[in-house]
Amino acid sequence: EVLLVESGGGLVQPGGSLRLSCAASGFTFSSYEMNWVRQAPGKGLEWVSYISSTGRTIYYADSVKGRFTISRDNAKNSLHLQMNSLGAEDTAVYYCARVNSGWSSYFYYYVDVWGRGTPVTVSS
Amino acid sequence: QSVLTQPPSVSAAPGQKVTISCSGSSSIIGNNYISWYQQLPGAAPKLLIYDNNKRPSGIPDRFSGSKSGTSATLGITGLQTGDEADYYCGTWDGSLSGGVFGGGTKLTVL
C-alpha cells in the first residue's frame, strides 16, 4: 500500500521554528517528485513547495520563500519541511503529497497520493 | 485570490448532474493539463481527475472532466449524498514556478 505519513506538527509561538517530516512507503520514493501543500482552517488548498526526485530542483510559494526549506532523504524514504520565522498566517494542516509531472501534448502536473496531514498552530 | 477561479458553491438533488467550472488564463489552463480533487469533510484531498479527463483506478465513471480554451469542467452524474465535499482544480503555473489550486467549490446534495 502506498502511504505518506506526516509528523512534526504542533503548537509553536510566533517567530518560532518547526520541522515537519513525511515518511513514505509502498513505492520507490526516489523516483517521485514531492510537494508540501497546506490548508488553513476553513480555507482552500495552498501549494507550498516542490522538490524534484533527486532534490536538485526546488520551488517555493512566495508566501514562504526565505523562511521554509524543503529537503528529502531518498535513502530513508523521507521528506522534510523546515519552517522558520513562523507567523499566524502559517497556521494550517500541512499535507505531504506525491507529484506526477512532465510533458505530453501539454504539461501535466498532479498529486496522486496525499498524506493525512499534520496540523501546525502558530499562537502565543 | 487564486489564479484559478471556481464558483464557491453548487448544489443539486440526489440523482441529478452537476458541473463545476475552473477558469484561468490561457497561459495556465490553455498550456497545461488540469486535475481535480475531492476533499470530504475532515479528510485529506483525493485525486479525482488528471490530465483533464482521466480517472485514476477506483474512481467511478460518474466523475468526468473536460477542458475547452481557458476553462475546465468537472462533471458529476447520479449525485449521491456521499458526494458532498469540497472540489478543487489544480495545475502548474510555469510563470510562478509553482503549483496552483482553485479556491474550491463546496458541493451540496440537497
mmCIF file of N, CA, C and O in Angstrom, chain B residues 7 14 20 24-25 30 34 37 43 46-47 55 69 73 88 93 96:
data_model
loop_
_atom_site.group_PDB
_atom_site.id
_atom_site.type_symbol
_atom_site.label_atom_id
_atom_site.label_comp_id
_atom_site.label_asym_id
_atom_site.label_seq_id
_atom_site.Cartn_x
_atom_site.Cartn_y
_atom_site.Cartn_z
ATOM 1 N N PRO B 7 -16.515 28.502 -8.773
ATOM 2 C CA PRO B 7 -17.658 29.011 -8.011
ATOM 3 C C PRO B 7 -17.554 28.529 -6.570
ATOM 4 O O PRO B 7 -17.118 27.391 -6.331
ATOM 5 N N PRO B 14 -30.214 14.650 -5.209
ATOM 6 C CA PRO B 14 -29.690 13.285 -5.440
ATOM 7 C C PRO B 14 -30.170 12.737 -6.781
ATOM 8 O O PRO B 14 -31.317 12.953 -7.186
ATOM 9 N N ILE B 20 -18.901 21.712 -12.260
ATOM 10 C CA ILE B 20 -18.106 22.705 -11.542
ATOM 11 C C ILE B 20 -17.056 23.235 -12.506
ATOM 12 O O ILE B 20 -16.304 22.458 -13.111
ATOM 13 N N GLY B 24 -9.255 30.168 -15.943
ATOM 14 C CA GLY B 24 -7.974 30.820 -15.733
ATOM 15 C C GLY B 24 -7.441 31.412 -17.021
ATOM 16 O O GLY B 24 -8.163 31.519 -18.008
ATOM 17 N N SER B 25 -6.205 31.782 -17.007
ATOM 18 C CA SER B 25 -5.614 32.412 -18.183
ATOM 19 C C SER B 25 -5.215 31.368 -19.221
ATOM 20 O O SER B 25 -5.071 30.185 -18.923
ATOM 21 N N GLY B 30 -4.668 27.023 -20.639
ATOM 22 C CA GLY B 30 -4.503 26.718 -22.050
ATOM 23 C C GLY B 30 -3.291 25.857 -22.358
ATOM 24 O O GLY B 30 -3.304 25.080 -23.315
ATOM 25 N N ILE B 34 -5.267 19.849 -16.541
ATOM 26 C CA ILE B 34 -5.932 20.191 -15.284
ATOM 27 C C ILE B 34 -6.249 18.921 -14.508
ATOM 28 O O ILE B 34 -6.587 17.876 -15.102
ATOM 29 N N TYR B 37 -9.635 17.432 -7.531
ATOM 30 C CA TYR B 37 -9.507 16.754 -6.261
ATOM 31 C C TYR B 37 -10.808 16.871 -5.473
ATOM 32 O O TYR B 37 -11.472 17.920 -5.516
ATOM 33 N N ALA B 43 -11.265 15.100 5.851
ATOM 34 C CA ALA B 43 -10.327 14.166 5.221
ATOM 35 C C ALA B 43 -9.314 14.899 4.359
ATOM 36 O O ALA B 43 -9.459 16.089 4.069
ATOM 37 N N LYS B 46 -8.321 13.964 -2.364
ATOM 38 C CA LYS B 46 -8.126 12.748 -3.138
ATOM 39 C C LYS B 46 -8.187 13.100 -4.611
ATOM 40 O O LYS B 46 -9.050 13.886 -5.033
ATOM 41 N N LEU B 47 -7.308 12.521 -5.410
ATOM 42 C CA LEU B 47 -7.293 12.779 -6.846
ATOM 43 C C LEU B 47 -8.514 12.147 -7.507
ATOM 44 O O LEU B 47 -8.753 10.957 -7.364
ATOM 45 N N ARG B 55 -9.418 9.274 -15.278
ATOM 46 C CA ARG B 55 -9.781 8.887 -13.922
ATOM 47 C C ARG B 55 -8.794 7.860 -13.377
ATOM 48 O O ARG B 55 -8.524 6.846 -14.030
ATOM 49 N N GLY B 69 -10.539 25.668 -24.174
ATOM 50 C CA GLY B 69 -9.968 27.011 -24.080
ATOM 51 C C GLY B 69 -9.345 27.277 -22.733
ATOM 52 O O GLY B 69 -8.440 26.563 -22.296
ATOM 53 N N THR B 73 -13.865 21.784 -16.704
ATOM 54 C CA THR B 73 -15.119 21.462 -16.045
ATOM 55 C C THR B 73 -15.074 20.060 -15.454
ATOM 56 O O THR B 73 -14.614 19.114 -16.104
ATOM 57 N N TYR B 88 -11.608 20.793 -5.811
ATOM 58 C CA TYR B 88 -10.567 21.735 -6.215
ATOM 59 C C TYR B 88 -9.997 21.350 -7.578
ATOM 60 O O TYR B 88 -9.749 20.167 -7.835
ATOM 61 N N ASP B 93 1.730 26.484 -12.601
ATOM 62 C CA ASP B 93 1.908 27.810 -13.187
ATOM 63 C C ASP B 93 3.386 28.001 -13.527
ATOM 64 O O ASP B 93 4.190 28.235 -12.639
ATOM 65 N N LEU B 96 5.088 31.266 -12.401
ATOM 66 C CA LEU B 96 5.394 31.356 -10.969
ATOM 67 C C LEU B 96 6.309 30.231 -10.511
ATOM 68 O O LEU B 96 6.810 30.257 -9.397
#
